[in-house]
PDB file of C-alpha atoms in Angstrom:
ATOM      1  CA  MET L  29     116.392 113.724-193.527  1.00  0.00           C
ATOM      2  CA  PRO L  30     118.883 115.273-191.101  1.00  0.00           C
ATOM      3  CA  ALA L  31     120.118 113.165-188.229  1.00  0.00           C
ATOM      4  CA  VAL L  32     118.930 113.918-184.717  1.00  0.00           C
ATOM      5  CA  SER L  33     122.416 115.000-183.707  1.00  0.00           C
ATOM      6  CA  GLU L  34     122.338 117.554-186.524  1.00  0.00           C
ATOM      7  CA  ALA L  35     119.118 119.207-185.276  1.00  0.00           C
ATOM      8  CA  VAL L  36     119.117 122.931-184.816  1.00  0.00           C
ATOM      9  CA  PRO L  37     120.154 123.844-181.239  1.00  0.00           C
ATOM     10  CA  LEU L  38     117.646 125.461-178.965  1.00  0.00           C
ATOM     11  CA  GLY L  39     117.560 129.235-178.859  1.00  0.00           C
ATOM     12  CA  PRO L  40     117.981 131.088-175.547  1.00  0.00           C
ATOM     13  CA  LEU L  41     114.283 131.977-175.353  1.00  0.00           C
ATOM     14  CA  GLN L  42     113.236 128.358-175.955  1.00  0.00           C
ATOM     15  CA  LEU L  43     115.670 127.153-173.304  1.00  0.00           C
ATOM     16  CA  VAL L  44     114.308 129.661-170.789  1.00  0.00           C
ATOM     17  CA  ILE L  45     110.720 128.589-171.505  1.00  0.00           C
ATOM     18  CA  TRP L  46     111.568 124.914-171.026  1.00  0.00           C
ATOM     19  CA  ALA L  47     113.455 125.747-167.819  1.00  0.00           C
ATOM     20  CA  VAL L  48     110.453 127.649-166.417  1.00  0.00           C
ATOM     21  CA  VAL L  49     108.067 124.818-167.303  1.00  0.00           C
ATOM     22  CA  LEU L  50     110.400 122.229-165.807  1.00  0.00           C
ATOM     23  CA  THR L  51     110.993 124.208-162.607  1.00  0.00           C
ATOM     24  CA  ALA L  52     107.271 124.710-162.040  1.00  0.00           C
ATOM     25  CA  ALA L  53     106.443 121.071-162.781  1.00  0.00           C
ATOM     26  CA  VAL L  54     109.122 119.671-160.467  1.00  0.00           C
ATOM     27  CA  ALA L  55     108.313 122.078-157.645  1.00  0.00           C
ATOM     28  CA  CYS L  56     104.563 121.424-157.847  1.00  0.00           C
ATOM     29  CA  THR L  57     105.097 117.668-157.980  1.00  0.00           C
ATOM     30  CA  VAL L  58     107.400 117.643-154.946  1.00  0.00           C
ATOM     31  CA  ILE L  59     105.078 119.855-152.896  1.00  0.00           C
ATOM     32  CA  ALA L  60     102.016 117.794-153.863  1.00  0.00           C
ATOM     33  CA  LEU L  61     103.809 114.573-152.928  1.00  0.00           C
ATOM     34  CA  ARG L  62     104.797 115.930-149.511  1.00  0.00           C
ATOM     35  CA  HIS L  63     101.292 117.278-148.969  1.00  0.00           C
ATOM     36  CA  HIS L  64      99.596 113.929-149.594  1.00  0.00           C
ATOM     37  CA  ALA L  65     102.340 111.900-147.915  1.00  0.00           C
ATOM     38  CA  GLY L  66     101.787 113.954-144.741  1.00  0.00           C
ATOM     39  CA  LYS L  67      98.196 112.739-144.313  1.00  0.00           C
ATOM     40  CA  PRO L  68      98.447 109.482-142.319  1.00  0.00           C
ATOM     41  CA  ASP L  69      94.695 109.395-141.640  1.00  0.00           C
ATOM     42  CA  ALA L  70      93.829 109.036-145.337  1.00  0.00           C
ATOM     43  CA  ASP L  71      94.621 106.494-148.016  1.00  0.00           C
ATOM     44  CA  GLY L  72      97.353 108.345-149.830  1.00  0.00           C
ATOM     45  CA  SER L  73      98.142 105.683-152.468  1.00  0.00           C
ATOM     46  CA  ASP L  74      95.851 107.074-155.189  1.00  0.00           C
ATOM     47  CA  PRO L  75      96.761 110.769-154.694  1.00  0.00           C
ATOM     48  CA  LEU L  76     100.469 109.894-154.667  1.00  0.00           C
ATOM     49  CA  PHE L  77     100.114 107.918-157.893  1.00  0.00           C
ATOM     50  CA  TRP L  78      98.309 110.740-159.675  1.00  0.00           C
ATOM     51  CA  ASP L  79     100.819 113.268-158.343  1.00  0.00           C
ATOM     52  CA  LEU L  80     103.652 111.218-159.817  1.00  0.00           C
ATOM     53  CA  PHE L  81     101.783 110.529-163.049  1.00  0.00           C
ATOM     54  CA  GLY L  82     100.792 114.166-163.587  1.00  0.00           C
ATOM     55  CA  GLY L  83     104.268 115.417-162.738  1.00  0.00           C
ATOM     56  CA  ALA L  84     105.971 112.884-165.027  1.00  0.00           C
ATOM     57  CA  ALA L  85     103.625 113.810-167.888  1.00  0.00           C
ATOM     58  CA  VAL L  86     105.116 117.317-167.834  1.00  0.00           C
ATOM     59  CA  ILE L  87     108.642 116.706-166.541  1.00  0.00           C
ATOM     60  CA  ALA L  88     109.562 113.943-169.008  1.00  0.00           C
ATOM     61  CA  PRO L  89     108.752 115.933-172.181  1.00  0.00           C
ATOM     62  CA  ALA L  90     110.335 119.049-170.706  1.00  0.00           C
ATOM     63  CA  LEU L  91     113.582 117.091-170.323  1.00  0.00           C
ATOM     64  CA  LEU L  92     113.522 114.819-173.375  1.00  0.00           C
ATOM     65  CA  ILE L  93     112.438 117.247-176.098  1.00  0.00           C
ATOM     66  CA  PRO L  94     115.223 119.783-175.448  1.00  0.00           C
ATOM     67  CA  ALA L  95     117.732 116.943-174.899  1.00  0.00           C
ATOM     68  CA  VAL L  96     116.958 115.551-178.350  1.00  0.00           C
ATOM     69  CA  ALA L  97     117.622 118.952-179.912  1.00  0.00           C
ATOM     70  CA  SER L  98     120.696 119.662-177.805  1.00  0.00           C
ATOM     71  CA  PRO L  99     122.417 117.273-175.355  1.00  0.00           C
ATOM     72  CA  GLN L 100     123.976 120.283-173.603  1.00  0.00           C
ATOM     73  CA  ALA L 101     120.535 121.794-173.092  1.00  0.00           C
ATOM     74  CA  GLY L 102     119.314 118.458-171.728  1.00  0.00           C
ATOM     75  CA  LEU L 103     122.116 118.403-169.148  1.00  0.00           C
ATOM     76  CA  ALA L 104     121.423 121.998-168.163  1.00  0.00           C
ATOM     77  CA  LEU L 105     117.715 121.316-167.752  1.00  0.00           C
ATOM     78  CA  ALA L 106     118.449 118.182-165.716  1.00  0.00           C
ATOM     79  CA  ALA L 107     120.496 120.342-163.355  1.00  0.00           C
ATOM     80  CA  VAL L 108     117.602 122.811-163.190  1.00  0.00           C
ATOM     81  CA  ALA L 109     115.210 119.963-162.344  1.00  0.00           C
ATOM     82  CA  VAL L 110     117.422 118.667-159.537  1.00  0.00           C
ATOM     83  CA  THR L 111     117.954 122.149-158.111  1.00  0.00           C
ATOM     84  CA  SER L 112     114.244 123.017-158.182  1.00  0.00           C
ATOM     85  CA  GLY L 113     113.365 119.648-156.643  1.00  0.00           C
ATOM     86  CA  VAL L 114     115.770 120.130-153.735  1.00  0.00           C
ATOM     87  CA  ALA L 115     114.586 123.708-153.190  1.00  0.00           C
ATOM     88  CA  ALA L 116     110.940 122.637-153.275  1.00  0.00           C
ATOM     89  CA  TYR L 117     111.595 119.795-150.831  1.00  0.00           C
ATOM     90  CA  ARG L 118     113.301 122.108-148.361  1.00  0.00           C
ATOM     91  CA  GLY L 119     110.751 124.890-148.722  1.00  0.00           C
ATOM     92  CA  SER L 120     107.621 122.720-148.844  1.00  0.00           C
ATOM     93  CA  PRO L 121     107.017 122.734-145.050  1.00  0.00           C
ATOM     94  CA  ARG L 122     106.766 126.524-145.034  1.00  0.00           C
ATOM     95  CA  ILE L 123     104.645 126.536-148.195  1.00  0.00           C
ATOM     96  CA  LEU L 124     102.278 123.884-146.834  1.00  0.00           C
ATOM     97  CA  ASP L 125     101.999 125.695-143.497  1.00  0.00           C
ATOM     98  CA  TRP L 126     101.135 128.932-145.308  1.00  0.00           C
ATOM     99  CA  TYR L 127      98.597 127.150-147.493  1.00  0.00           C
ATOM    100  CA  GLY L 128      97.021 125.413-144.497  1.00  0.00           C
ATOM    101  CA  ALA L 129      96.763 128.674-142.554  1.00  0.00           C
ATOM    102  CA  ARG L 130      95.229 130.464-145.543  1.00  0.00           C
ATOM    103  CA  ARG L 131      92.700 127.679-146.078  1.00  0.00           C
ATOM    104  CA  GLN L 132      91.823 127.658-142.386  1.00  0.00           C
ATOM    105  CA  ARG L 133      91.247 131.423-142.463  1.00  0.00           C
ATOM    106  CA  ARG L 134      88.792 130.995-145.333  1.00  0.00           C
ATOM    107  CA  LEU L 135      86.936 128.347-143.359  1.00  0.00           C
ATOM    108  CA  ASP L 136      86.945 130.490-140.215  1.00  0.00           C
ATOM    109  CA  ILE L 137      85.399 133.570-141.848  1.00  0.00           C
ATOM    110  CA  PRO L 138      81.761 132.307-141.814  1.00  0.00           C
ATOM    111  CA  GLN L 139      82.162 131.060-138.233  1.00  0.00           C
ATOM    112  CA  ARG L 140      83.615 134.366-137.094  1.00  0.00           C
ATOM    113  CA  GLU L 141      80.863 136.363-138.805  1.00  0.00           C
ATOM    114  CA  ALA L 142      78.248 134.200-137.069  1.00  0.00           C
ATOM    115  CA  ALA L 143      80.073 134.682-133.756  1.00  0.00           C
ATOM    116  CA  VAL L 144      80.057 138.473-134.183  1.00  0.00           C
ATOM    117  CA  GLU L 145      76.309 138.399-134.848  1.00  0.00           C
ATOM    118  CA  LEU L 146      75.704 136.212-131.789  1.00  0.00           C
ATOM    119  CA  HIS L 147      77.980 138.430-129.694  1.00  0.00           C
ATOM    120  CA  ASN L 148      75.943 141.499-130.598  1.00  0.00           C
ATOM    121  CA  ALA L 149      72.699 139.674-129.820  1.00  0.00           C
ATOM    122  CA  VAL L 150      73.957 138.585-126.392  1.00  0.00           C
ATOM    123  CA  LEU L 151      75.104 142.109-125.535  1.00  0.00           C
ATOM    124  CA  SER L 152      71.750 143.480-126.656  1.00  0.00           C
ATOM    125  CA  ARG L 153      69.999 141.011-124.381  1.00  0.00           C
ATOM    126  CA  TRP L 154      72.240 141.998-121.507  1.00  0.00           C
ATOM    127  CA  ARG L 155      71.709 145.729-121.966  1.00  0.00           C
ATOM    128  CA  ARG L 156      67.951 145.317-121.586  1.00  0.00           C
ATOM    129  CA  TYR L 157      68.484 144.574-117.917  1.00  0.00           C
ATOM    130  CA  GLU L 158      70.326 147.889-117.558  1.00  0.00           C
ATOM    131  CA  LEU L 159      68.274 150.134-119.846  1.00  0.00           C
ATOM    132  CA  ASP L 160      64.758 148.843-119.233  1.00  0.00           C
ATOM    133  CA  PRO L 161      63.595 150.130-115.803  1.00  0.00           C
ATOM    134  CA  ALA L 162      61.014 147.352-115.444  1.00  0.00           C
ATOM    135  CA  LEU L 163      63.603 144.644-116.062  1.00  0.00           C
ATOM    136  CA  ALA L 164      66.155 146.359-113.822  1.00  0.00           C
ATOM    137  CA  ILE L 165      63.646 146.392-110.967  1.00  0.00           C
ATOM    138  CA  GLY L 166      62.252 142.934-111.653  1.00  0.00           C
ATOM    139  CA  TYR L 167      65.646 141.220-111.940  1.00  0.00           C
ATOM    140  CA  PRO L 168      68.185 143.121-109.826  1.00  0.00           C
ATOM    141  CA  ASP L 169      70.425 140.055-109.617  1.00  0.00           C
ATOM    142  CA  MET L 170      71.378 140.575-113.256  1.00  0.00           C
ATOM    143  CA  ALA L 171      73.343 143.642-112.182  1.00  0.00           C
ATOM    144  CA  ASP L 172      74.720 142.132-108.981  1.00  0.00           C
ATOM    145  CA  VAL L 173      78.270 140.990-109.718  1.00  0.00           C
ATOM    146  CA  ALA L 174      78.444 139.513-106.237  1.00  0.00           C
ATOM    147  CA  ARG L 175      76.328 136.632-107.551  1.00  0.00           C
ATOM    148  CA  PRO L 176      78.543 133.875-109.024  1.00  0.00           C
ATOM    149  CA  GLU L 177      76.500 133.516-112.226  1.00  0.00           C
ATOM    150  CA  THR L 178      76.473 137.255-112.934  1.00  0.00           C
ATOM    151  CA  SER L 179      80.174 137.525-112.134  1.00  0.00           C
ATOM    152  CA  ALA L 180      80.926 134.613-114.483  1.00  0.00           C
ATOM    153  CA  PHE L 181      78.961 136.348-117.246  1.00  0.00           C
ATOM    154  CA  VAL L 182      80.859 139.623-116.759  1.00  0.00           C
ATOM    155  CA  LYS L 183      84.178 137.739-116.988  1.00  0.00           C
ATOM    156  CA  ALA L 184      83.018 135.934-120.137  1.00  0.00           C
ATOM    157  CA  MET L 185      81.917 139.268-121.600  1.00  0.00           C
ATOM    158  CA  ARG L 186      85.348 140.808-120.989  1.00  0.00           C
ATOM    159  CA  GLU L 187      87.085 137.813-122.537  1.00  0.00           C
ATOM    160  CA  ALA L 188      84.923 137.941-125.674  1.00  0.00           C
ATOM    161  CA  GLU L 189      85.435 141.699-126.027  1.00  0.00           C
ATOM    162  CA  MET L 190      89.219 141.305-125.780  1.00  0.00           C
ATOM    163  CA  LEU L 191      89.275 138.650-128.503  1.00  0.00           C
ATOM    164  CA  ARG L 192      86.803 140.405-130.794  1.00  0.00           C
ATOM    165  CA  SER L 193      89.263 142.912-132.218  1.00  0.00           C
ATOM    166  CA  SER L 194      91.890 140.267-132.972  1.00  0.00           C
ATOM    167  CA  SER L 195      92.091 137.280-135.285  1.00  0.00           C
ATOM    168  CA  ASP L 196      92.446 134.913-132.330  1.00  0.00           C
ATOM    169  CA  PRO L 197      90.708 131.582-133.083  1.00  0.00           C
ATOM    170  CA  GLY L 198      89.517 131.554-129.478  1.00  0.00           C
ATOM    171  CA  TYR L 199      86.928 134.235-130.232  1.00  0.00           C
ATOM    172  CA  VAL L 200      84.283 131.811-131.534  1.00  0.00           C
ATOM    173  CA  PRO L 201      84.315 129.526-128.445  1.00  0.00           C
ATOM    174  CA  ALA L 202      84.512 132.615-126.205  1.00  0.00           C
ATOM    175  CA  VAL L 203      81.236 133.897-127.658  1.00  0.00           C
ATOM    176  CA  ALA L 204      79.647 130.486-127.142  1.00  0.00           C
ATOM    177  CA  ARG L 205      80.721 130.587-123.491  1.00  0.00           C
ATOM    178  CA  LEU L 206      79.348 134.121-123.231  1.00  0.00           C
ATOM    179  CA  GLU L 207      75.906 133.078-124.427  1.00  0.00           C
ATOM    180  CA  LEU L 208      75.911 130.120-122.052  1.00  0.00           C
ATOM    181  CA  ALA L 209      76.979 132.336-119.134  1.00  0.00           C
ATOM    182  CA  LEU L 210      74.158 134.794-119.825  1.00  0.00           C
ATOM    183  CA  GLY L 211      71.622 131.981-119.879  1.00  0.00           C
ATOM    184  CA  ARG L 212      72.885 130.718-116.528  1.00  0.00           C
ATOM    185  CA  ALA L 213      72.772 134.219-115.026  1.00  0.00           C
ATOM    186  CA  GLU L 214      69.219 134.684-116.253  1.00  0.00           C
ATOM    187  CA  THR L 215      68.161 131.349-114.809  1.00  0.00           C
ATOM    188  CA  ALA L 216      69.770 132.151-111.454  1.00  0.00           C
ATOM    189  CA  ALA L 217      68.088 135.571-111.438  1.00  0.00           C
ATOM    190  CA  GLY L 218      64.670 134.004-111.986  1.00  0.00           C
ATOM    191  CA  VAL L 219      64.055 135.174-115.535  1.00  0.00           C
ATOM    192  CA  PRO L 220      61.048 133.175-116.838  1.00  0.00           C
ATOM    193  CA  GLY L 221      62.340 130.462-119.129  1.00  0.00           C
ATOM    194  CA  GLY L 222      65.905 131.841-118.976  1.00  0.00           C
ATOM    195  CA  GLY L 223      67.910 132.339-122.125  1.00  0.00           C
ATOM    196  CA  GLY L 224      66.238 135.675-122.853  1.00  0.00           C
ATOM    197  CA  HIS L 225      62.707 134.281-123.168  1.00  0.00           C
ATOM    198  CA  GLY L 226      59.659 135.662-121.439  1.00  0.00           C
ATOM    199  CA  LEU L 227      61.111 139.112-120.715  1.00  0.00           C
ATOM    200  CA  GLY L 228      57.860 140.933-121.269  1.00  0.00           C
ATOM    201  CA  GLN L 229      56.814 140.420-117.657  1.00  0.00           C
ATOM    202  CA  PRO L 230      59.335 141.076-114.858  1.00  0.00           C
ATOM    203  CA  ARG L 231      59.281 138.723-111.911  1.00  0.00           C
ATOM    204  CA  GLY L 232      56.391 139.448-109.560  1.00  0.00           C
ATOM    205  CA  THR L 233      54.374 141.381-112.154  1.00  0.00           C
ATOM    206  CA  GLU L 234      52.733 138.453-113.959  1.00  0.00           C
ATOM    207  CA  ALA L 235      49.189 139.131-115.090  1.00  0.00           C
ATOM    208  CA  ALA L 236      46.546 137.820-112.781  1.00  0.00           C
ATOM    209  CA  PRO L 237      44.644 134.765-114.033  1.00  0.00           C
ATOM    210  CA  GLN L 238      41.280 135.437-115.535  1.00  0.00           C
ATOM    211  CA  PRO L 239      38.272 134.069-113.580  1.00  0.00           C
TER     212      PRO L 239
END
């Protein structure tokens, strides 16, 4: 049986494969450790342990197996591991920021879609006071920007429209303020029930009670 020192040296392709595996394992382990270590509001002991355990399960064989075949390859791979670890440590803040922003965008998509739907519904409600002659006559205050509530609604409408075409996270709360402002304007104008309810009968045209 040949001695370990007499083992066949690693070929260039094998060395490259081990280097790629080692670089990826070290970088992922460092980034995962910084990610979990940066969460003070959670118990990070278990995640940190499994990060270290999972990383060591890949890093140790990727260093030891080539080192057994070729001490020179082991030294070269150790240098690769150190270099990739330092690079990952320095670059992890940018990587984690990018990952956090991407994850937040995925979470924001359903909220933004719901905000767009609500925005359209509020504008449709508002246009009824302009396009429906009966409502325009029955509730003239809804078109009177001199009234504080109507003026506040118009300002909220402009703000929501400005944010709609952008990816500004303020769009969702702006639409919520818009809906609230319309409800207040309707209440101040005397719309029955406010909030867009009871618009079938303009003020002053309620059906007479039956005897």
